[in-house]
Short mmCIF file of C-alpha atoms and ligand atoms in Angstrom, two decimals:
data_model
loop_
_atom_site.label_atom_id
_atom_site.label_comp_id
_atom_site.label_asym_id
_atom_site.label_seq_id
_atom_site.Cartn_x
_atom_site.Cartn_y
_atom_site.Cartn_z
CA MET A 865 39.08 28.28 -0.74
CA ASP A 866 41.25 26.83 -3.30
CA THR A 867 39.03 24.97 -4.87
CA LEU A 868 36.63 28.12 -5.17
CA VAL A 869 39.76 30.04 -6.71
CA THR A 870 40.33 26.84 -9.05
CA LYS A 871 36.23 26.76 -9.94
CA ALA A 872 36.52 30.63 -10.88
CA GLY A 873 39.39 29.68 -12.96
CA GLU A 874 37.47 27.24 -14.70
CA LEU A 875 34.27 29.41 -15.62
CA LEU A 876 36.85 32.10 -16.65
CA ASN A 877 38.19 29.53 -19.10
CA SER A 878 34.74 28.11 -20.34
CA ALA A 879 34.04 31.96 -21.10
CA ALA A 880 37.33 32.46 -23.06
CA ALA A 881 36.53 28.71 -24.91
CA VAL A 882 33.31 30.34 -26.01
CA PHE A 883 34.97 33.27 -27.40
CA ASP A 884 37.35 31.14 -29.25
CA GLN A 885 34.43 28.89 -30.73
CA ILE A 886 32.48 32.13 -31.69
CA VAL A 887 35.90 33.10 -33.89
CA VAL A 888 36.49 29.51 -35.47
CA ALA A 889 33.19 29.40 -36.29
CA GLY A 890 33.50 32.66 -38.07
CA SER A 891 36.31 31.86 -40.05
CA ARG A 892 34.78 28.48 -40.82
CA LEU A 893 31.59 30.12 -42.76
CA GLU A 894 33.90 31.88 -44.75
CA SER A 895 35.56 29.13 -45.93
CA THR A 896 32.78 27.15 -46.26
CA LEU A 897 30.03 29.29 -47.75
CA SER A 898 29.60 29.66 -51.55
CA PRO A 899 30.58 33.50 -52.97
CA ALA A 900 27.34 33.82 -54.07
CA ALA A 901 25.72 32.80 -50.35
CA MET A 902 28.65 34.82 -48.87
CA ASN A 903 27.86 37.99 -50.78
CA VAL A 904 24.24 37.72 -48.77
CA VAL A 905 25.88 37.66 -45.39
CA LYS A 906 27.87 40.69 -46.37
CA GLY A 907 24.84 42.17 -47.60
CA ILE A 908 22.34 41.86 -43.97
CA MET A 909 25.74 43.00 -42.72
CA GLY A 910 26.07 46.35 -45.16
CA ASN A 911 22.23 46.24 -44.65
CA ASP A 912 21.75 48.90 -41.24
CA VAL A 913 18.33 47.09 -40.23
CA LEU A 914 19.20 43.66 -41.19
CA SER A 915 22.60 43.97 -39.06
CA ALA A 916 20.75 45.30 -36.28
CA GLY A 917 18.45 42.22 -36.14
CA PHE A 918 20.87 40.23 -36.85
CA PHE A 919 23.09 41.77 -33.71
CA LEU A 920 20.31 41.49 -31.55
CA MET A 921 19.82 38.21 -32.57
CA ILE A 922 23.68 37.53 -31.28
CA ILE A 923 23.17 39.15 -28.50
CA GLY A 924 19.70 37.37 -27.36
CA SER A 925 21.25 33.96 -28.12
CA SER A 926 24.41 34.87 -26.04
CA TYR A 927 22.39 36.08 -23.19
CA THR A 928 20.57 32.41 -23.22
CA PHE A 929 24.07 30.66 -23.18
CA PHE A 930 25.83 32.63 -20.00
CA LYS A 931 23.25 32.72 -18.14
CA ASP A 932 22.88 28.82 -18.34
CA LEU A 933 26.20 28.62 -17.77
CA ILE A 934 25.88 30.92 -14.53
CA VAL A 935 22.79 29.07 -13.80
CA GLY A 936 24.71 25.69 -13.86
CA TYR A 937 28.01 27.10 -12.19
CA TYR A 938 25.76 28.79 -9.30
CA ASN A 939 23.85 25.48 -8.75
CA GLU A 940 27.67 23.39 -8.62
CA VAL A 941 28.50 25.71 -6.28
CA GLN A 942 25.80 25.78 -3.76
CA SER A 943 26.20 22.14 -3.98
CA TRP A 944 29.72 22.64 -2.49
CA PHE A 945 28.32 24.06 0.69
CA TYR A 946 25.47 21.22 1.46
CA VAL A 947 25.04 17.83 1.42
CA SER A 948 21.99 15.67 0.75
CA ILE A 949 20.02 12.78 0.86
CA ILE A 950 17.04 12.07 -2.10
CA VAL A 951 14.84 9.06 -1.07
CA GLN A 952 12.29 7.87 -4.05
CA GLU A 953 8.61 6.81 -3.98
CA GLY A 954 8.75 3.35 -4.30
CA ASP A 955 11.35 2.05 -1.86
CA GLN A 956 10.11 1.98 1.87
CA LEU A 957 12.04 4.25 2.84
CA TYR A 958 9.97 6.86 1.14
CA ASN A 959 6.69 6.23 3.49
CA TRP A 960 9.16 5.91 6.67
CA LEU A 961 11.04 9.47 6.00
CA SER A 962 7.37 11.01 5.14
CA ASP A 963 6.29 10.10 8.65
CA TRP A 964 9.57 10.90 10.02
CA VAL A 965 9.09 14.55 8.31
CA ALA A 966 5.59 14.64 9.64
CA GLU A 967 6.24 14.24 12.99
CA ARG A 968 9.19 17.12 13.27
CA PRO A 969 7.05 20.25 14.52
CA LEU A 970 5.89 22.07 11.39
CA THR A 971 8.14 25.58 11.64
CA LYS A 972 5.74 28.67 10.85
CA SER A 973 8.13 29.17 7.33
CA ILE A 974 6.55 26.07 6.39
CA ARG A 975 3.44 27.41 3.96
CA HIS A 976 3.02 24.69 1.88
CA LEU A 977 1.41 21.82 3.54
CA SER A 978 0.19 18.21 2.77
CA VAL A 979 -2.34 16.50 4.91
CA LYS A 980 -3.85 12.90 5.33
CA THR A 981 -6.38 11.08 7.31
CA VAL A 982 -5.33 7.98 9.67
CA TRP A 983 -7.71 6.31 11.75
CA ALA A 984 -6.81 5.89 14.99
CA GLU A 985 -5.99 2.20 15.76
CA ASN A 986 -9.51 -0.17 16.78
CA ASP A 987 -10.21 -2.79 19.50
CA GLU A 988 -9.21 -6.66 18.10
CA ASP A 989 -12.12 -7.25 16.31
CA MET A 990 -12.29 -4.23 13.69
CA ASP A 991 -15.05 -5.15 11.65
CA TYR A 992 -18.12 -3.30 13.17
CA PHE A 993 -20.54 -1.34 12.18
CA ASP A 994 -21.09 1.87 14.87
CA ASP A 995 -24.44 2.91 14.12
CA GLY A 996 -23.98 5.80 16.96
CA ASP A 997 -21.95 9.31 16.11
CA GLU A 998 -19.27 8.47 13.39
CA GLU A 999 -15.80 7.81 14.09
CA ARG A 1000 -13.43 10.94 12.64
CA PRO A 1001 -9.86 10.02 11.41
CA LYS A 1002 -7.23 12.26 12.62
CA LEU A 1003 -5.47 14.42 10.50
CA VAL A 1004 -1.80 14.24 10.08
CA TYR A 1005 0.06 17.54 8.11
CA ALA A 1006 2.89 17.28 6.54
CA PRO A 1007 5.27 19.71 4.48
CA GLY A 1008 4.28 20.00 1.01
CA SER A 1009 5.36 19.93 -2.47
CA GLY A 1010 8.38 22.61 -2.19
CA SER A 1011 11.36 23.32 -0.01
CA HIS A 1012 11.17 23.53 3.69
CA VAL A 1013 13.09 24.18 6.96
CA LEU A 1014 12.88 22.26 10.01
CA TYR A 1015 15.55 21.78 12.77
CA HIS A 1016 16.81 18.49 14.37
CA MET A 1017 19.30 17.71 17.39
CA GLY A 1018 19.41 21.87 16.96
CA TYR A 1019 20.57 21.78 13.31
CA LYS A 1020 19.08 22.96 10.24
CA ILE A 1021 17.87 20.48 7.97
CA SER A 1022 16.27 21.72 4.68
CA VAL A 1023 13.39 19.17 3.22
CA SER A 1024 12.31 18.94 -0.34
CA ARG A 1025 9.83 17.37 -1.39
CA ASP A 1026 9.17 17.38 -5.63
CA SER A 1027 6.09 15.98 -7.27
CA PRO A 1028 7.65 15.61 -10.76
CA GLU A 1029 5.41 16.61 -13.75
CA GLN A 1030 2.97 14.20 -15.16
CA GLU A 1031 4.02 13.05 -18.52
CA SER A 1032 1.55 11.84 -21.21
CA SER A 1033 2.47 8.99 -23.60
CA GLU A 1034 1.87 9.99 -27.18
CA ASP A 1035 -1.98 9.90 -27.12
CA ASP A 1036 -2.39 11.33 -23.93
CA ASP A 1037 -4.16 8.00 -22.88
CA MET A 1038 -4.96 8.37 -18.93
CA ARG A 1039 -4.50 4.66 -19.45
CA ASN A 1040 -1.00 4.43 -20.59
CA ARG A 1041 0.27 7.68 -18.75
CA ILE A 1042 3.62 7.27 -17.19
CA LEU A 1043 3.77 8.52 -13.30
CA LYS A 1044 7.06 9.68 -12.19
CA LYS A 1045 7.69 8.87 -9.14
CA GLN A 1046 7.89 11.52 -6.02
CA SER A 1047 11.17 12.24 -4.18
CA ILE A 1048 12.12 13.48 -0.76
CA THR A 1049 15.55 14.91 -0.30
CA ILE A 1050 16.90 16.19 3.00
CA SER A 1051 19.95 18.47 3.31
CA THR A 1052 21.80 20.49 5.63
CA VAL A 1053 24.75 22.53 5.61
CA GLY A 1054 28.40 21.47 5.81
CA TRP A 1055 30.26 18.18 4.26
CA ASP A 1056 29.04 15.92 7.30
CA MET A 1057 26.77 13.00 5.86
CA SER A 1058 26.49 11.20 8.95
CA LEU A 1059 23.71 14.14 10.67
CA LEU A 1060 21.65 12.66 7.05
CA LYS A 1061 22.29 8.97 7.76
CA MET A 1062 21.33 9.32 11.10
CA ILE A 1063 18.39 10.80 10.40
CA VAL A 1064 17.49 8.31 7.68
CA GLN A 1065 18.04 5.35 10.25
CA ASP A 1066 16.30 7.32 12.96
CA ALA A 1067 13.13 7.13 10.38
CA MET A 1068 13.40 3.50 9.60
CA GLU A 1069 13.77 2.57 13.14
CA LYS A 1070 10.73 4.46 14.26
CA SER A 1071 8.84 3.10 11.53
CA TYR A 1072 10.01 -0.98 12.74
CA LYS A 1073 9.28 0.59 16.52
CA LYS A 1074 5.65 1.13 15.41
CA LYS A 1075 4.88 -1.99 13.27
CA ALA A 1076 6.61 -4.27 16.39
CA GLY A 1077 3.55 -6.92 16.60
CA LYS A 1078 1.50 -4.85 14.44
CA THR A 1079 -0.14 -5.84 10.23
CA THR A 1080 1.00 -3.47 7.87
CA ILE A 1081 -1.34 -4.22 5.01
CA TYR A 1082 0.21 -2.68 1.76
CA SER A 1083 -2.02 -2.22 -1.42
CA THR A 1084 -1.43 -0.30 -4.47
CA GLN A 1085 -3.85 2.29 -7.04
CA PRO A 1086 -4.00 1.04 -10.75
CA PHE A 1087 -1.56 2.61 -12.32
CA ASP A 1088 1.24 2.29 -9.93
CA SER A 1089 3.63 -0.88 -10.31
CA TYR A 1090 4.92 -0.26 -6.58
CA TRP A 1091 2.94 -0.73 -3.31
CA SER A 1092 2.05 2.93 -2.79
CA ASN A 1093 -0.19 2.37 0.13
CA SER A 1094 0.38 1.31 3.23
CA GLU A 1095 -1.44 0.44 6.48
CA THR A 1096 -0.11 -0.48 10.03
CA ARG A 1097 -2.71 -1.53 12.39
CA ALA A 1098 -3.75 -4.21 15.24
CA PRO A 1099 -3.69 -7.53 14.48
CA ARG A 1100 -7.09 -9.27 13.51
CA ALA A 1101 -7.72 -11.88 16.23
CA PHE A 1102 -7.26 -15.30 15.11
CA HIS A 1103 -10.33 -16.46 17.18
CA SER A 1104 -12.83 -13.54 15.14
CA VAL A 1105 -12.86 -15.39 11.97
CA ILE A 1106 -15.36 -18.56 12.40
CA LEU A 1107 -14.40 -20.87 9.78
CA ALA A 1108 -16.05 -24.10 8.91
CA LYS A 1109 -14.80 -26.97 11.65
CA GLY A 1110 -11.28 -27.99 11.36
CA LEU A 1111 -10.78 -25.81 8.61
CA LYS A 1112 -8.63 -22.71 10.14
CA GLU A 1113 -6.47 -25.16 12.04
CA GLU A 1114 -5.92 -27.43 8.85
CA LEU A 1115 -4.93 -24.11 7.15
CA LEU A 1116 -2.45 -22.59 9.92
CA SER A 1117 -0.72 -26.33 10.31
CA ASP A 1118 -0.05 -26.51 6.86
CA ILE A 1119 1.47 -22.87 6.47
CA THR A 1120 3.28 -23.49 9.51
CA MET A 1121 4.97 -26.68 8.65
CA PHE A 1122 5.81 -24.73 4.93
CA ARG A 1123 7.99 -22.01 6.78
CA LYS A 1124 9.57 -24.26 8.88
CA SER A 1125 10.56 -26.26 5.68
CA ALA A 1126 12.97 -23.83 4.29
CA ARG A 1127 15.60 -26.99 4.05
CA TRP A 1128 13.58 -29.46 2.73
CA TYR A 1129 12.54 -27.92 -0.26
CA HIS A 1130 15.97 -26.75 -0.97
CA ASP A 1131 17.86 -30.20 -0.09
CA ARG A 1132 14.86 -31.27 -3.08
CA GLY A 1133 15.34 -28.51 -5.87
CA ILE A 1134 12.19 -27.87 -5.00
CA PRO A 1135 10.87 -23.83 -5.57
CA TYR A 1136 10.34 -22.79 -2.08
CA ARG A 1137 6.99 -21.26 -2.63
CA ARG A 1138 3.03 -22.08 -1.67
CA GLY A 1139 -0.06 -21.33 -3.55
CA TYR A 1140 -3.26 -21.36 -1.68
CA LEU A 1141 -6.21 -20.85 -3.49
CA LEU A 1142 -9.90 -19.63 -1.07
CA HIS A 1143 -12.98 -19.84 -3.48
CA GLY A 1144 -16.28 -19.58 -2.35
CA PRO A 1145 -19.33 -16.80 -2.28
CA PRO A 1146 -18.00 -13.06 -1.04
CA GLY A 1147 -18.55 -12.27 2.19
CA THR A 1148 -17.71 -15.68 3.33
CA GLY A 1149 -14.39 -14.23 5.23
CA LYS A 1150 -11.47 -15.19 2.83
CA THR A 1151 -10.21 -11.61 2.90
CA SER A 1152 -10.84 -11.61 7.15
CA PHE A 1153 -9.18 -15.11 7.39
CA ILE A 1154 -5.85 -13.77 5.51
CA VAL A 1155 -5.10 -10.70 7.49
CA ALA A 1156 -5.65 -12.69 10.46
CA LEU A 1157 -3.41 -15.63 9.48
CA ALA A 1158 -0.84 -12.68 8.70
CA GLY A 1159 -1.14 -10.99 12.79
CA HIS A 1160 -1.21 -14.48 13.97
CA LEU A 1161 2.07 -15.76 12.04
CA ARG A 1162 3.20 -12.13 12.66
CA MET A 1163 3.46 -11.31 8.62
CA ASN A 1164 2.10 -8.54 6.61
CA VAL A 1165 -0.39 -8.62 3.75
CA CYS A 1166 0.36 -7.23 0.05
CA ILE A 1167 -2.86 -6.81 -1.53
CA VAL A 1168 -3.64 -6.62 -5.69
CA ASN A 1169 -7.46 -6.47 -6.47
CA LEU A 1170 -6.92 -7.88 -10.38
CA GLY A 1171 -11.09 -7.08 -10.47
CA ILE A 1172 -9.54 -3.67 -11.01
CA SER A 1173 -8.24 -2.43 -14.38
CA GLY A 1174 -5.72 -0.47 -14.66
CA PHE A 1175 -3.17 -3.14 -14.31
CA ASN A 1176 -0.94 -4.53 -16.84
CA ASP A 1177 1.01 -7.50 -17.17
CA LYS A 1178 4.32 -5.73 -16.74
CA GLN A 1179 3.31 -3.68 -13.49
CA LEU A 1180 1.72 -7.06 -11.48
CA ASN A 1181 5.48 -8.48 -12.57
CA GLN A 1182 6.90 -5.56 -10.57
CA LEU A 1183 4.41 -5.37 -7.89
CA LEU A 1184 4.76 -9.07 -6.74
CA ASN A 1185 8.71 -9.06 -7.39
CA SER A 1186 8.86 -5.76 -5.21
CA ALA A 1187 6.87 -7.25 -2.06
CA PRO A 1188 8.07 -6.25 1.40
CA ARG A 1189 9.69 -9.12 3.13
CA ASN A 1190 7.77 -11.67 5.15
CA SER A 1191 4.61 -10.43 3.26
CA ILE A 1192 1.80 -13.16 2.35
CA LEU A 1193 0.66 -12.05 -0.98
CA LEU A 1194 -2.90 -12.07 -1.85
CA MET A 1195 -4.38 -11.95 -5.23
CA GLU A 1196 -8.03 -10.64 -4.68
CA ASP A 1197 -10.86 -11.43 -7.48
CA VAL A 1198 -8.14 -13.55 -9.50
CA ASP A 1199 -10.46 -14.28 -11.94
CA ALA A 1200 -12.50 -11.09 -12.87
CA ALA A 1201 -9.61 -9.39 -15.13
CA LEU A 1202 -9.83 -12.85 -17.12
CA ILE A 1203 -13.55 -12.71 -17.36
CA LYS A 1204 -13.78 -9.26 -18.63
CA ARG A 1205 -11.40 -10.42 -21.16
CA LYS A 1206 -13.46 -12.99 -22.05
CA ALA A 1207 -16.40 -11.29 -22.42
CA GLY A 1208 -14.92 -8.56 -24.72
CA LYS A 1209 -15.29 -5.82 -22.29
CA VAL A 1210 -11.42 -4.83 -22.74
CA GLN A 1211 -11.62 -2.08 -24.74
CA GLU A 1212 -8.95 -2.18 -27.15
CA GLY A 1213 -5.87 -0.91 -25.60
CA GLU A 1214 -7.22 -1.31 -22.00
CA ASN A 1215 -4.40 -1.63 -19.25
CA ASN A 1216 -5.57 -5.25 -18.23
CA VAL A 1217 -3.18 -8.47 -17.19
CA THR A 1218 -3.44 -11.73 -19.56
CA LEU A 1219 -3.74 -15.35 -18.58
CA SER A 1220 0.21 -15.61 -19.40
CA GLY A 1221 1.06 -12.25 -17.49
CA ILE A 1222 -0.54 -13.82 -14.37
CA LEU A 1223 1.09 -17.00 -14.29
CA ASN A 1224 4.48 -15.70 -15.48
CA SER A 1225 4.38 -12.68 -12.64
CA LEU A 1226 3.19 -16.66 -10.05
CA ASP A 1227 6.39 -17.98 -11.11
CA GLY A 1228 8.59 -15.07 -10.94
CA ILE A 1229 7.89 -15.15 -7.40
CA THR A 1230 9.67 -18.24 -7.00
CA ALA A 1231 12.77 -15.43 -7.12
CA GLN A 1232 11.41 -14.52 -3.45
CA GLU A 1233 12.16 -17.16 -0.68
CA GLY A 1234 9.61 -18.67 1.55
CA SER A 1235 6.59 -16.72 -0.44
CA VAL A 1236 3.32 -17.44 0.42
CA VAL A 1237 0.66 -16.69 -2.21
CA PHE A 1238 -3.04 -16.50 -1.31
CA MET A 1239 -5.74 -16.12 -4.56
CA THR A 1240 -9.03 -15.66 -3.96
CA THR A 1241 -11.61 -16.17 -6.31
CA ASN A 1242 -15.62 -16.42 -6.44
CA HIS A 1243 -15.98 -18.57 -9.45
CA ILE A 1244 -13.38 -20.98 -8.98
CA ARG A 1245 -15.22 -22.85 -12.53
CA LYS A 1246 -14.05 -19.50 -14.27
CA LEU A 1247 -10.18 -20.04 -13.66
CA ALA A 1248 -7.88 -21.49 -16.60
CA PRO A 1249 -6.41 -24.53 -15.32
CA ALA A 1250 -3.12 -23.48 -15.55
CA LEU A 1251 -3.51 -21.05 -12.71
CA ILE A 1252 -4.44 -23.56 -10.29
CA ARG A 1253 -2.53 -26.59 -10.84
CA PRO A 1254 -0.14 -27.66 -8.00
CA GLY A 1255 2.98 -25.59 -7.98
CA ARG A 1256 1.08 -22.16 -8.54
CA CYS A 1257 -1.68 -23.27 -6.40
CA ASP A 1258 -0.48 -26.11 -3.65
CA ARG A 1259 -3.93 -25.96 -1.58
CA LYS A 1260 -7.49 -25.02 -2.66
CA LEU A 1261 -10.30 -24.48 -0.05
CA LEU A 1262 -13.79 -24.24 -0.09
CA PHE A 1263 -15.21 -20.52 1.88
CA ASP A 1264 -18.43 -21.82 1.66
CA TYR A 1265 -21.92 -20.66 3.37
CA ALA A 1266 -22.05 -20.97 6.83
CA ASP A 1267 -22.42 -24.48 8.28
CA GLU A 1268 -23.70 -24.61 12.15
CA HIS A 1269 -20.76 -24.49 13.75
CA GLN A 1270 -20.39 -20.85 11.96
CA ILE A 1271 -23.82 -19.92 12.47
CA ARG A 1272 -23.18 -20.76 16.43
CA GLY A 1273 -19.89 -19.21 16.41
CA MET A 1274 -21.17 -16.07 14.96
CA CYS A 1275 -24.07 -15.89 17.40
CA LEU A 1276 -22.13 -16.17 20.13
CA LYS A 1277 -19.35 -14.26 19.46
CA PHE A 1278 -21.53 -10.53 18.93
CA LEU A 1279 -24.05 -11.92 21.75
CA LEU A 1280 -21.86 -13.54 24.74
CA SER A 1281 -20.52 -11.31 27.58
CA ARG A 1282 -16.90 -12.55 27.33
CA SER A 1283 -15.26 -13.18 23.77
CA ALA A 1284 -13.67 -16.07 23.29
CA SER A 1285 -10.74 -14.62 24.45
CA GLY A 1286 -12.11 -14.71 27.74
CA HIS A 1287 -12.10 -11.04 27.62
CA LEU A 1288 -15.66 -8.75 28.37
CA THR A 1289 -17.06 -8.06 24.97
CA THR A 1290 -15.65 -4.81 23.51
CA ASP A 1291 -18.87 -2.90 22.69
CA PRO A 1292 -18.11 0.19 20.39
CA LEU A 1293 -21.07 1.54 21.91
CA ARG A 1294 -19.48 1.77 25.60
CA LYS A 1295 -16.34 2.84 23.99
CA GLY A 1296 -14.09 4.19 27.01
CA GLU A 1297 -15.70 2.02 29.57
CA THR A 1298 -12.65 0.21 30.96
CA GLU A 1299 -12.87 -3.51 31.98
CA PRO A 1300 -12.58 -4.01 35.74
CA GLU A 1301 -9.83 -6.32 36.88
CA GLU A 1302 -12.00 -7.95 39.26
CA ILE A 1303 -15.21 -8.88 38.66
CA ASP A 1304 -17.72 -8.94 41.31
CA PRO A 1305 -18.90 -12.12 42.25
CA LYS A 1306 -22.62 -10.93 41.90
CA GLU A 1307 -22.00 -9.26 38.68
CA GLN A 1308 -20.04 -12.80 37.63
CA ALA A 1309 -23.13 -14.71 38.87
CA ARG A 1310 -25.34 -12.33 36.33
CA MET A 1311 -22.91 -13.01 33.36
CA ASP A 1312 -23.18 -16.60 33.66
CA ALA A 1313 -26.66 -16.68 33.90
CA TYR A 1314 -26.72 -14.29 31.03
CA ASP A 1315 -24.13 -16.02 28.93
CA ALA A 1316 -26.34 -19.89 29.73
CA HIS A 1317 -28.99 -18.00 28.20
CA VAL A 1318 -27.53 -16.99 25.37
CA HIS A 1319 -26.41 -20.34 24.50
CA GLU A 1320 -29.80 -21.27 24.46
CA VAL A 1321 -30.52 -18.78 22.45
CA ALA A 1322 -27.92 -20.17 19.70
CA ASP A 1323 -29.21 -23.42 19.98
CA GLN A 1324 -32.62 -22.48 18.72
CA VAL A 1325 -31.19 -20.36 15.87
CA CYS A 1326 -29.11 -23.07 14.61
CA GLN A 1327 -32.67 -25.07 14.08
CA LYS A 1328 -34.08 -21.81 12.27
CA ILE A 1329 -30.81 -21.21 9.94
CA THR A 1330 -29.24 -23.90 8.62
CA HIS A 1331 -26.56 -24.35 5.86
CA LYS A 1332 -29.05 -24.83 2.96
CA ASP A 1333 -30.25 -21.03 3.89
CA SER A 1334 -27.16 -19.87 1.74
CA VAL A 1335 -26.07 -17.22 4.58
CA THR A 1336 -23.18 -16.26 4.26
CA THR A 1337 -21.18 -15.35 7.51
CA ALA A 1338 -21.04 -11.42 6.48
CA GLN A 1339 -24.93 -11.64 6.70
CA LEU A 1340 -24.73 -13.20 10.07
CA GLN A 1341 -22.46 -10.53 11.06
CA ALA A 1342 -24.89 -7.39 10.48
CA PHE A 1343 -27.99 -9.91 11.47
CA PHE A 1344 -26.26 -10.47 15.22
CA MET A 1345 -24.68 -6.99 15.42
CA LEU A 1346 -28.04 -5.64 15.16
CA HIS A 1347 -29.87 -7.86 18.07
CA ARG A 1348 -26.56 -8.44 20.29
CA GLU A 1349 -28.37 -6.04 22.95
CA SER A 1350 -31.73 -8.20 22.81
CA PRO A 1351 -30.98 -12.61 22.43
CA ASP A 1352 -34.96 -12.76 23.48
CA THR A 1353 -35.71 -11.04 19.80
CA ILE A 1354 -32.81 -13.12 17.88
CA VAL A 1355 -35.03 -15.70 17.19
CA GLU A 1356 -38.48 -14.39 15.95
CA ALA A 1357 -36.24 -11.74 13.57
CA ILE A 1358 -35.13 -14.82 11.86
CA PRO A 1359 -37.82 -15.77 9.45
CA GLY A 1360 -37.60 -11.61 8.12
CA PHE A 1361 -34.13 -11.95 8.11
CA LEU A 1362 -33.94 -15.15 5.92
CA LYS A 1363 -36.75 -13.21 3.57
CA GLU A 1364 -34.37 -10.52 2.99
CA ILE A 1365 -31.33 -12.56 2.15
CA ALA A 1366 -33.43 -14.68 -0.50
CA ARG A 1367 -34.38 -11.17 -1.90
CA GLU A 1368 -30.74 -9.84 -2.15
P1 LIG B 129 -14.89 -11.98 1.48
O1 LIG B 129 -12.94 -11.68 1.43
O2 LIG B 129 -14.77 -13.43 1.18
O3 LIG B 129 -15.42 -11.42 0.81
P2 LIG B 129 -14.83 -10.49 4.09
O4 LIG B 129 -13.78 -11.35 4.28
O5 LIG B 129 -14.09 -9.03 3.30
O6 LIG B 129 -15.31 -11.76 3.11
O7 LIG B 129 -15.73 -10.75 4.81
C1 LIG B 129 -16.18 -9.52 4.80
C2 LIG B 129 -17.15 -8.77 5.77
O8 LIG B 129 -17.45 -9.95 6.94
C3 LIG B 129 -16.13 -8.25 7.63
O9 LIG B 129 -16.81 -7.58 7.69
C4 LIG B 129 -15.25 -9.84 7.99
O10 LIG B 129 -15.44 -9.62 9.52
C5 LIG B 129 -17.30 -10.61 8.06
N1 LIG B 129 -16.84 -11.72 8.18
C6 LIG B 129 -17.31 -12.87 7.17
N2 LIG B 129 -16.70 -14.01 7.25
C7 LIG B 129 -16.73 -14.39 8.35
C8 LIG B 129 -15.83 -15.21 8.89
N3 LIG B 129 -15.91 -16.35 8.67
N4 LIG B 129 -15.73 -14.91 10.27
C9 LIG B 129 -15.56 -13.99 10.60
N5 LIG B 129 -16.47 -12.63 10.31
C10 LIG B 129 -16.89 -12.58 9.02
#
């Protein structure tokens, strides 16, 4: 109450000060104006019409002044009665708090909602084509822009989500627009912050629990200099990616060794980071491998695609340096931006990364201890030597057209009745059917005979499709998916498949 009285006193003092200012300004005007100018002022005052206008002008500006003063004080007075916490987009907490808010039951008073699509979790091998009735995402509603009221542990919590206006730069160019970040404010009546702090802590804990044992893939949109999208999913089974013999194991042991060698790097004063370049034709499993590797190592992945225009050097630098901890950084199509620039396709003023921008960003990442950076490209020859010299890129690995080991592996992966992990192959078309705990001996014998037949088919497939045919693992995936129910027809379908590929 005391503070209220003090503030009211301050308000009166301010008003008195304003009147004093007006009086002082009047006397100053008289002393500074020349006699001729003073005559003009007196003329105005002497003229009924002009003085009435002048009077209205004074009233108008005083009204605006006092209104601003009162609104300002009203906001301040109001802020004495509640506590609040604000979180800005760009910080991970923004997404955690958004999810926390979205999980609260919506009260009837909320009339403006935001909605996003969320996919249900898939089985271990996620990349299948479902030619049945297409699965739909879940629609998740949350309070939209503006202020809303929620209840938590019996307390009333106000949530306000602010979407700032987008400011345009001088030339109003989309590529140069400055996107201001959104924010969420939670507030509650009283002076005690502990409830709000508990909510923030709870939002973080819930998010970590949800992510445990899963892979979070962070990505971004052009023009954003922070990881604006994230998707948490079951880790992709490491055995589901089939690479040339020994390549997967070699890469895994290299990276595992690196992750254990922090001390070794420190003792020798070497920046503790490791860079890999995966190169080769599209559809050979570069991205799939990195995502599966991250899942295997219980890491996350931050993906930035440099082939998409809209990134400039500064944004790239900010992005790479704000990657969430324990993440593999993946720079996809690292050649694309530079090729475009060389070919003169980049228009004047277009946002795009430059070679020196990429180099600076890569070198800057050393600030983050234990960084693992993967770059992918379809055209290694087009890359500048500076980009792939050791230190920036320690290992260069070719992901080539499928060899015999991969052709056999892909064939068995889609046709065998049990996957490499020993489980029954999960067929998306038979979703919902549960795997029996114990298999009937007769059924077991039938499956063994079937799998023996599939192995014979795989032998024949390997005679018909060879590395020389330049088939990618992605193309093999599509082919074996199509014939997964009918191993007998596969071999005769191969010539048509190869012809089709040659045409692509
Ligand atoms: P890239 O990054 O080399 O262009 P992707 O990893 O994006 O290739 O692969 C595209 C699709 O093909 C994915 O659905 C993936 O599951 C499949 N695929 C490609 N290569 C492999 C592989 N070596 N092992 C398993 N699946 C693969």
